[in-house]
mmCIF file of C-alpha atoms and ligand atoms in Angstrom:
data_model
loop_
_atom_site.group_PDB
_atom_site.id
_atom_site.type_symbol
_atom_site.label_atom_id
_atom_site.label_comp_id
_atom_site.label_asym_id
_atom_site.label_seq_id
_atom_site.Cartn_x
_atom_site.Cartn_y
_atom_site.Cartn_z
ATOM 1 C CA UNK A 1 -64.851 5.808 -12.704
ATOM 2 C CA UNK A 2 -61.679 7.219 -11.152
ATOM 3 C CA UNK A 3 -60.899 8.899 -14.494
ATOM 4 C CA UNK A 4 -64.471 10.194 -14.778
ATOM 5 C CA UNK A 5 -64.376 11.559 -11.244
ATOM 6 C CA UNK A 6 -61.059 13.270 -11.964
ATOM 7 C CA UNK A 7 -62.547 14.943 -15.054
ATOM 8 C CA UNK A 8 -60.210 13.058 -17.410
ATOM 9 C CA UNK A 9 -63.019 11.180 -19.197
ATOM 10 C CA UNK A 10 -66.414 12.461 -20.272
ATOM 11 C CA UNK A 11 -68.202 9.377 -21.653
ATOM 12 C CA UNK A 12 -71.526 9.943 -23.434
ATOM 13 C CA UNK A 13 -72.950 6.899 -21.643
ATOM 14 C CA UNK A 14 -71.938 4.269 -19.117
ATOM 15 C CA UNK A 15 -73.010 0.626 -19.068
ATOM 16 C CA UNK A 16 -73.313 -0.941 -15.614
ATOM 17 C CA UNK A 17 -72.670 -4.688 -15.431
ATOM 18 C CA UNK A 18 -73.663 -5.030 -11.779
ATOM 19 C CA UNK A 19 -77.208 -6.230 -12.437
ATOM 20 C CA UNK A 20 -76.389 -9.000 -14.901
ATOM 21 C CA UNK A 21 -77.059 -11.925 -12.600
ATOM 22 C CA UNK A 22 -75.570 -14.480 -15.000
ATOM 23 C CA UNK A 23 -72.060 -13.139 -14.403
ATOM 24 C CA UNK A 24 -72.290 -12.653 -10.652
ATOM 25 C CA UNK A 25 -72.056 -16.302 -9.570
ATOM 26 C CA UNK A 26 -70.187 -19.470 -10.473
ATOM 27 C CA UNK A 27 -70.924 -23.020 -11.531
ATOM 28 C CA UNK A 28 -69.075 -26.333 -11.926
ATOM 29 C CA UNK A 29 -68.151 -27.516 -15.411
ATOM 30 C CA UNK A 30 -66.031 -30.590 -16.255
ATOM 31 C CA UNK A 31 -63.597 -30.388 -13.344
ATOM 32 C CA UNK A 32 -63.450 -26.616 -13.635
ATOM 33 C CA UNK A 33 -65.194 -23.688 -12.001
ATOM 34 C CA UNK A 34 -66.830 -21.252 -14.375
ATOM 35 C CA UNK A 35 -66.584 -17.927 -12.557
ATOM 36 C CA UNK A 36 -68.755 -14.978 -13.552
ATOM 37 C CA UNK A 37 -66.690 -11.894 -14.317
ATOM 38 C CA UNK A 38 -69.038 -9.876 -12.119
ATOM 39 C CA UNK A 39 -68.053 -11.727 -8.931
ATOM 40 C CA UNK A 40 -66.903 -9.146 -6.413
ATOM 41 C CA UNK A 41 -63.721 -9.491 -4.411
ATOM 42 C CA UNK A 42 -65.885 -9.577 -1.263
ATOM 43 C CA UNK A 43 -67.859 -12.562 -2.602
ATOM 44 C CA UNK A 44 -64.709 -14.436 -3.641
ATOM 45 C CA UNK A 45 -63.224 -13.906 -0.201
ATOM 46 C CA UNK A 46 -65.970 -15.873 1.562
ATOM 47 C CA UNK A 47 -65.276 -19.356 3.008
ATOM 48 C CA UNK A 48 -67.333 -21.351 0.472
ATOM 49 C CA UNK A 49 -65.329 -19.831 -2.389
ATOM 50 C CA UNK A 50 -62.081 -20.242 -0.441
ATOM 51 C CA UNK A 51 -62.755 -23.976 -0.143
ATOM 52 C CA UNK A 52 -62.904 -24.127 -3.953
ATOM 53 C CA UNK A 53 -60.011 -21.896 -5.073
ATOM 54 C CA UNK A 54 -58.076 -20.876 -1.952
ATOM 55 C CA UNK A 55 -55.428 -18.721 -3.639
ATOM 56 C CA UNK A 56 -58.000 -16.657 -5.540
ATOM 57 C CA UNK A 57 -59.950 -16.144 -2.318
ATOM 58 C CA UNK A 58 -56.782 -15.000 -0.554
ATOM 59 C CA UNK A 59 -56.024 -12.569 -3.394
ATOM 60 C CA UNK A 60 -59.588 -11.222 -3.255
ATOM 61 C CA UNK A 61 -59.265 -10.605 0.491
ATOM 62 C CA UNK A 62 -56.094 -8.583 -0.184
ATOM 63 C CA UNK A 63 -57.500 -6.521 -3.093
ATOM 64 C CA UNK A 64 -57.816 -3.139 -1.442
ATOM 65 C CA UNK A 65 -59.926 -1.806 1.443
ATOM 66 C CA UNK A 66 -63.494 -3.095 2.105
ATOM 67 C CA UNK A 67 -65.212 -0.428 -0.035
ATOM 68 C CA UNK A 68 -63.129 -1.521 -3.028
ATOM 69 C CA UNK A 69 -63.646 -5.225 -2.344
ATOM 70 C CA UNK A 70 -67.419 -4.715 -2.207
ATOM 71 C CA UNK A 71 -67.500 -2.991 -5.609
ATOM 72 C CA UNK A 72 -64.465 -4.326 -7.516
ATOM 73 C CA UNK A 73 -64.940 -7.429 -9.638
ATOM 74 C CA UNK A 74 -62.918 -10.278 -11.061
ATOM 75 C CA UNK A 75 -63.557 -9.037 -14.620
ATOM 76 C CA UNK A 76 -62.614 -5.469 -13.723
ATOM 77 C CA UNK A 77 -59.380 -6.629 -12.105
ATOM 78 C CA UNK A 78 -58.448 -8.509 -15.291
ATOM 79 C CA UNK A 79 -59.602 -5.853 -17.781
ATOM 80 C CA UNK A 80 -57.831 -3.012 -16.001
ATOM 81 C CA UNK A 81 -54.689 -5.252 -16.001
ATOM 82 C CA UNK A 82 -52.871 -3.155 -13.395
ATOM 83 C CA UNK A 83 -49.537 -4.863 -12.621
ATOM 84 C CA UNK A 84 -50.600 -4.787 -8.962
ATOM 85 C CA UNK A 85 -53.905 -6.592 -9.595
ATOM 86 C CA UNK A 86 -53.902 -9.277 -6.933
ATOM 87 C CA UNK A 87 -56.028 -11.784 -8.845
ATOM 88 C CA UNK A 88 -53.664 -11.758 -11.826
ATOM 89 C CA UNK A 89 -50.709 -13.882 -10.618
ATOM 90 C CA UNK A 90 -53.158 -16.453 -9.235
ATOM 91 C CA UNK A 91 -55.023 -16.668 -12.552
ATOM 92 C CA UNK A 92 -51.695 -16.957 -14.376
ATOM 93 C CA UNK A 93 -50.543 -19.798 -12.087
ATOM 94 C CA UNK A 94 -53.887 -21.550 -12.539
ATOM 95 C CA UNK A 95 -53.614 -21.103 -16.328
ATOM 96 C CA UNK A 96 -57.156 -19.729 -16.365
ATOM 97 C CA UNK A 97 -59.078 -19.223 -19.589
ATOM 98 C CA UNK A 98 -61.267 -16.208 -20.324
ATOM 99 C CA UNK A 99 -64.603 -16.550 -22.060
ATOM 100 C CA UNK A 100 -65.143 -13.379 -24.046
ATOM 101 C CA UNK A 101 -68.708 -12.644 -25.093
ATOM 102 C CA UNK A 102 -69.882 -10.159 -27.676
ATOM 103 C CA UNK A 103 -72.305 -9.482 -30.485
ATOM 104 C CA UNK A 104 -70.524 -12.092 -32.656
ATOM 105 C CA UNK A 105 -70.838 -14.903 -30.090
ATOM 106 C CA UNK A 106 -68.179 -16.089 -27.678
ATOM 107 C CA UNK A 107 -64.505 -17.011 -27.857
ATOM 108 C CA UNK A 108 -61.954 -18.348 -25.385
ATOM 109 C CA UNK A 109 -58.458 -17.052 -24.743
ATOM 110 C CA UNK A 110 -55.801 -17.793 -22.100
ATOM 111 C CA UNK A 111 -55.747 -15.055 -19.480
ATOM 112 C CA UNK A 112 -52.052 -14.515 -20.239
ATOM 113 C CA UNK A 113 -52.881 -13.430 -23.819
ATOM 114 C CA UNK A 114 -55.112 -10.597 -22.639
ATOM 115 C CA UNK A 115 -52.642 -9.489 -19.970
ATOM 116 C CA UNK A 116 -49.785 -9.538 -22.485
ATOM 117 C CA UNK A 117 -51.831 -7.347 -24.831
ATOM 118 C CA UNK A 118 -51.710 -10.055 -27.516
ATOM 119 C CA UNK A 119 -55.506 -10.239 -27.695
ATOM 120 C CA UNK A 120 -57.589 -7.142 -27.260
ATOM 121 C CA UNK A 121 -61.272 -6.866 -26.532
ATOM 122 C CA UNK A 122 -63.198 -5.625 -29.567
ATOM 123 C CA UNK A 123 -65.819 -2.913 -29.144
ATOM 124 C CA UNK A 124 -68.935 -4.460 -27.608
ATOM 125 C CA UNK A 125 -67.043 -7.434 -26.118
ATOM 126 C CA UNK A 126 -66.974 -8.322 -22.427
ATOM 127 C CA UNK A 127 -65.114 -10.769 -20.267
ATOM 128 C CA UNK A 128 -68.106 -12.943 -19.402
ATOM 129 C CA UNK A 129 -66.534 -15.798 -17.474
ATOM 130 C CA UNK A 130 -63.223 -17.097 -16.202
ATOM 131 C CA UNK A 131 -62.650 -20.847 -16.354
ATOM 132 C CA UNK A 132 -60.388 -22.129 -13.601
ATOM 133 C CA UNK A 133 -59.305 -25.762 -13.060
ATOM 134 C CA UNK A 134 -60.276 -27.279 -9.707
ATOM 135 C CA UNK A 135 -56.979 -28.815 -8.605
ATOM 136 C CA UNK A 136 -57.989 -30.161 -5.157
ATOM 137 C CA UNK A 137 -54.478 -29.423 -3.861
ATOM 138 C CA UNK A 138 -52.844 -26.698 -1.780
ATOM 139 C CA UNK A 139 -52.424 -23.265 -3.335
ATOM 140 C CA UNK A 140 -51.142 -20.015 -1.859
ATOM 141 C CA UNK A 141 -51.256 -16.274 -2.565
ATOM 142 C CA UNK A 142 -48.794 -13.953 -0.814
ATOM 143 C CA UNK A 143 -48.248 -10.244 -1.229
ATOM 144 C CA UNK A 144 -45.670 -7.738 0.044
ATOM 145 C CA UNK A 145 -46.855 -4.134 0.261
ATOM 146 C CA UNK A 146 -43.962 -2.336 1.880
ATOM 147 C CA UNK A 147 -46.293 -0.896 4.521
ATOM 148 C CA UNK A 148 -48.490 -2.033 7.383
ATOM 149 C CA UNK A 149 -52.128 -2.678 6.478
ATOM 150 C CA UNK A 150 -53.798 -2.802 3.070
ATOM 151 C CA UNK A 151 -51.901 -1.474 0.097
ATOM 152 C CA UNK A 152 -50.879 -2.141 -3.472
ATOM 153 C CA UNK A 153 -48.418 -4.987 -3.959
ATOM 154 C CA UNK A 154 -44.712 -4.316 -4.333
ATOM 155 C CA UNK A 155 -44.494 -7.986 -5.271
ATOM 156 C CA UNK A 156 -46.946 -10.864 -5.067
ATOM 157 C CA UNK A 157 -46.976 -14.570 -5.858
ATOM 158 C CA UNK A 158 -49.671 -17.072 -6.728
ATOM 159 C CA UNK A 159 -48.502 -20.676 -6.362
ATOM 160 C CA UNK A 160 -50.462 -23.857 -7.049
ATOM 161 C CA UNK A 161 -49.614 -27.539 -6.746
ATOM 162 C CA UNK A 162 -51.020 -29.705 -9.516
ATOM 163 C CA UNK A 163 -50.518 -33.317 -8.361
ATOM 164 C CA UNK A 164 -52.300 -34.805 -11.393
ATOM 165 C CA UNK A 165 -49.683 -33.209 -13.683
ATOM 166 C CA UNK A 166 -46.948 -33.427 -11.013
ATOM 167 C CA UNK A 167 -46.460 -29.730 -11.423
ATOM 168 C CA UNK A 168 -45.695 -26.645 -9.380
ATOM 169 C CA UNK A 169 -46.856 -23.427 -11.033
ATOM 170 C CA UNK A 170 -45.962 -19.993 -9.724
ATOM 171 C CA UNK A 171 -46.570 -16.522 -11.142
ATOM 172 C CA UNK A 172 -45.018 -13.363 -9.764
ATOM 173 C CA UNK A 173 -47.083 -10.178 -9.849
ATOM 174 C CA UNK A 174 -46.330 -6.442 -9.649
ATOM 175 C CA UNK A 175 -42.659 -6.616 -10.714
ATOM 176 C CA UNK A 176 -43.429 -6.320 -14.450
ATOM 177 C CA UNK A 177 -46.377 -5.138 -16.571
ATOM 178 C CA UNK A 178 -47.882 -8.655 -16.445
ATOM 179 C CA UNK A 179 -47.416 -11.670 -14.143
ATOM 180 C CA UNK A 180 -44.203 -13.621 -14.833
ATOM 181 C CA UNK A 181 -43.928 -17.430 -14.838
ATOM 182 C CA UNK A 182 -40.400 -18.711 -14.042
ATOM 183 C CA UNK A 183 -40.892 -21.953 -15.976
ATOM 184 C CA UNK A 184 -37.420 -23.423 -15.416
ATOM 185 C CA UNK A 185 -37.660 -22.914 -11.661
ATOM 186 C CA UNK A 186 -41.107 -24.585 -11.684
ATOM 187 C CA UNK A 187 -39.808 -27.636 -13.538
ATOM 188 C CA UNK A 188 -36.697 -27.902 -11.410
ATOM 189 C CA UNK A 189 -38.552 -27.873 -8.104
ATOM 190 C CA UNK A 190 -41.326 -30.182 -9.330
ATOM 191 C CA UNK A 191 -38.649 -32.780 -10.145
ATOM 192 C CA UNK A 192 -37.450 -32.707 -6.506
ATOM 193 C CA UNK A 193 -40.857 -33.448 -5.008
ATOM 194 C CA UNK A 194 -41.894 -36.998 -4.138
ATOM 195 C CA UNK A 195 -45.434 -36.705 -5.498
ATOM 196 C CA UNK A 196 -46.470 -40.180 -4.283
ATOM 197 C CA UNK A 197 -44.925 -39.714 -0.836
ATOM 198 C CA UNK A 198 -44.719 -36.967 1.749
ATOM 199 C CA UNK A 199 -44.211 -34.006 -0.610
ATOM 200 C CA UNK A 200 -41.605 -32.493 1.723
ATOM 201 C CA UNK A 201 -38.578 -30.453 0.701
ATOM 202 C CA UNK A 202 -35.467 -29.637 2.720
ATOM 203 C CA UNK A 203 -35.113 -25.981 3.802
ATOM 204 C CA UNK A 204 -32.100 -25.647 1.451
ATOM 205 C CA UNK A 205 -34.248 -26.686 -1.532
ATOM 206 C CA UNK A 206 -36.970 -24.184 -0.589
ATOM 207 C CA UNK A 207 -34.319 -21.482 -0.243
ATOM 208 C CA UNK A 208 -32.830 -22.374 -3.634
ATOM 209 C CA UNK A 209 -36.296 -22.295 -5.237
ATOM 210 C CA UNK A 210 -36.859 -18.792 -3.862
ATOM 211 C CA UNK A 211 -33.502 -17.599 -5.216
ATOM 212 C CA UNK A 212 -34.230 -19.204 -8.609
ATOM 213 C CA UNK A 213 -37.611 -17.457 -8.867
ATOM 214 C CA UNK A 214 -36.190 -14.124 -7.668
ATOM 215 C CA UNK A 215 -33.323 -14.200 -10.191
ATOM 216 C CA UNK A 216 -35.662 -15.192 -13.039
ATOM 217 C CA UNK A 217 -38.268 -12.512 -12.365
ATOM 218 C CA UNK A 218 -36.052 -9.622 -11.237
ATOM 219 C CA UNK A 219 -33.007 -9.720 -13.546
ATOM 220 C CA UNK A 220 -29.823 -7.677 -13.136
ATOM 221 C CA UNK A 221 -30.171 -4.098 -14.330
ATOM 222 C CA UNK A 222 -26.805 -2.392 -14.586
ATOM 223 C CA UNK A 223 -23.458 -3.037 -12.964
ATOM 224 C CA UNK A 224 -23.387 -2.698 -10.018
ATOM 225 C CA UNK A 225 -26.966 -3.888 -9.618
ATOM 226 C CA UNK A 226 -28.961 -1.092 -7.919
ATOM 227 C CA UNK A 227 -29.906 -1.725 -4.298
ATOM 228 C CA UNK A 228 -33.607 -1.392 -5.138
ATOM 229 C CA UNK A 229 -33.366 -4.241 -7.642
ATOM 230 C CA UNK A 230 -31.542 -6.451 -5.142
ATOM 231 C CA UNK A 231 -34.168 -5.676 -2.512
ATOM 232 C CA UNK A 232 -37.054 -6.482 -4.871
ATOM 233 C CA UNK A 233 -35.368 -9.739 -5.918
ATOM 234 C CA UNK A 234 -34.936 -10.687 -2.261
ATOM 235 C CA UNK A 235 -38.616 -9.875 -1.601
ATOM 236 C CA UNK A 236 -39.714 -12.122 -4.480
ATOM 237 C CA UNK A 237 -37.366 -14.890 -3.285
ATOM 238 C CA UNK A 238 -38.823 -14.792 0.228
ATOM 239 C CA UNK A 239 -42.430 -14.793 -1.055
ATOM 240 C CA UNK A 240 -41.723 -17.743 -3.388
ATOM 241 C CA UNK A 241 -39.946 -19.746 -0.676
ATOM 242 C CA UNK A 242 -42.722 -19.143 1.850
ATOM 243 C CA UNK A 243 -45.482 -19.889 -0.652
ATOM 244 C CA UNK A 244 -43.986 -23.246 -1.613
ATOM 245 C CA UNK A 245 -43.223 -24.099 2.018
ATOM 246 C CA UNK A 246 -46.826 -23.389 2.997
ATOM 247 C CA UNK A 247 -48.256 -25.322 0.061
ATOM 248 C CA UNK A 248 -46.121 -28.381 0.858
ATOM 249 C CA UNK A 249 -47.048 -28.412 4.550
ATOM 250 C CA UNK A 250 -50.798 -27.706 4.255
HETATM 251 C C1 FAD B 1 -58.216 2.858 -3.831
HETATM 252 C C2 FAD B 1 -58.083 1.578 -4.594
HETATM 253 C C3 FAD B 1 -57.255 0.576 -4.086
HETATM 254 C C4 FAD B 1 -57.131 -0.624 -4.779
HETATM 255 N N1 FAD B 1 -56.289 -1.576 -4.284
HETATM 256 C C5 FAD B 1 -56.175 -2.745 -4.949
HETATM 257 C C6 FAD B 1 -55.324 -3.774 -4.456
HETATM 258 O O1 FAD B 1 -54.624 -3.644 -3.464
HETATM 259 N N2 FAD B 1 -55.263 -4.930 -5.171
HETATM 260 C C7 FAD B 1 -56.010 -5.120 -6.322
HETATM 261 O O2 FAD B 1 -55.931 -6.188 -6.914
HETATM 262 N N3 FAD B 1 -56.790 -4.158 -6.793
HETATM 263 C C8 FAD B 1 -56.913 -2.991 -6.139
HETATM 264 N N4 FAD B 1 -57.726 -2.034 -6.653
HETATM 265 C C9 FAD B 1 -58.444 -2.313 -7.919
HETATM 266 C C10 FAD B 1 -59.820 -2.908 -7.624
HETATM 267 O O3 FAD B 1 -59.725 -4.087 -6.859
HETATM 268 C C11 FAD B 1 -60.565 -3.287 -8.918
HETATM 269 O O4 FAD B 1 -59.991 -4.435 -9.495
HETATM 270 C C12 FAD B 1 -60.514 -2.222 -9.960
HETATM 271 O O5 FAD B 1 -60.767 -0.975 -9.373
HETATM 272 C C13 FAD B 1 -61.589 -2.528 -11.025
HETATM 273 O O6 FAD B 1 -62.828 -2.304 -10.449
HETATM 274 P P1 FAD B 1 -64.191 -2.793 -11.105
HETATM 275 O O7 FAD B 1 -64.241 -4.270 -11.133
HETATM 276 O O8 FAD B 1 -65.298 -2.062 -10.388
HETATM 277 O O9 FAD B 1 -64.072 -2.326 -12.611
HETATM 278 P P2 FAD B 1 -64.437 -0.897 -13.210
HETATM 279 O O10 FAD B 1 -63.733 0.176 -12.447
HETATM 280 O O11 FAD B 1 -65.897 -0.811 -13.382
HETATM 281 O O12 FAD B 1 -63.773 -1.080 -14.637
HETATM 282 C C14 FAD B 1 -62.366 -1.021 -14.834
HETATM 283 C C15 FAD B 1 -62.113 -1.251 -16.324
HETATM 284 O O13 FAD B 1 -62.386 -2.614 -16.633
HETATM 285 C C16 FAD B 1 -63.418 -2.699 -17.619
HETATM 286 N N5 FAD B 1 -64.255 -3.839 -17.263
HETATM 287 C C17 FAD B 1 -64.852 -4.094 -16.072
HETATM 288 N N6 FAD B 1 -65.476 -5.283 -16.093
HETATM 289 C C18 FAD B 1 -65.276 -5.796 -17.345
HETATM 290 C C19 FAD B 1 -65.675 -6.998 -18.004
HETATM 291 N N7 FAD B 1 -66.429 -7.947 -17.381
HETATM 292 N N8 FAD B 1 -65.287 -7.186 -19.285
HETATM 293 C C20 FAD B 1 -64.561 -6.254 -19.929
HETATM 294 N N9 FAD B 1 -64.142 -5.094 -19.378
HETATM 295 C C21 FAD B 1 -64.498 -4.870 -18.088
HETATM 296 C C22 FAD B 1 -64.164 -1.370 -17.559
HETATM 297 O O14 FAD B 1 -64.753 -1.075 -18.797
HETATM 298 C C23 FAD B 1 -63.022 -0.426 -17.228
HETATM 299 O O15 FAD B 1 -62.293 -0.102 -18.378
HETATM 300 C C24 FAD B 1 -57.857 -0.826 -5.985
HETATM 301 C C25 FAD B 1 -58.689 0.183 -6.491
HETATM 302 C C26 FAD B 1 -58.802 1.384 -5.813
HETATM 303 C C27 FAD B 1 -59.702 2.452 -6.398
#
């Protein structure tokens, strides 16, 4: 609609998805939540949703000013695939699956495939639902905007603990065209956690995790490394450290 309003697009027709009730709610399915793509950010930010998938609720609460959160949807956030989409790192950390519906039936793809451009939507296809595992464990979304108040992310992180798989999964948003998963850093830190005990980590380990994630997601560019790159890497490191610290103490 922004492109239409700016006179850049003149579509012959528009299809509104807002009145398709089937995609505006969610339901439980085999240990997962099946989220309708038409869920608005405002709806996902409410307490009942936050009790289910806290990091996605936190991302929804951060996704622009109230007017945008009332109109913008989960499916729109994914389909527009803006690097600064706040839901995207959370969905990547959760390893969410998309259910694509179209005239030929339905198919399932990992959210990362769509964001990476490996799978495109065919004409007539929609993102109908997003399947998210219910992990029953702490999860955190954090975002740095570089300004006070609402704004697009300079960097963001979605981090989830998955005790059943003894895993820590983190995805970093806004620093690349799609969310980045620092897999080695995830495995390293998961091996330090006493999953059957207190799940505490020393401050030095949290600090090292942040540095690991920052270095993996914001690599050196040039010699000397530009100050902007160093600053962004530091921002990612701080977000990752804080996110893990909060998840382990909540
Ligand atoms: C001023 C402003 C500030 C914003 N700030 C933020 C922010 O800080 N963080 C953030 O995360 N986002 C932000 N956004 C983006 C916003 O949250 C929405 O995600 C985005 O605008 C998409 O809105 P929509 O869901 O209404 O989709 P639309 O605008 O209706 O559609 C966007 C695109 O997605 C396609 N699409 C929509 N739904 C589906 C579907 N179910 N299946 C297939 N394709 C679909 C449409 O065809 C279209 O191409 C901002 C937007 C604006 C205008």
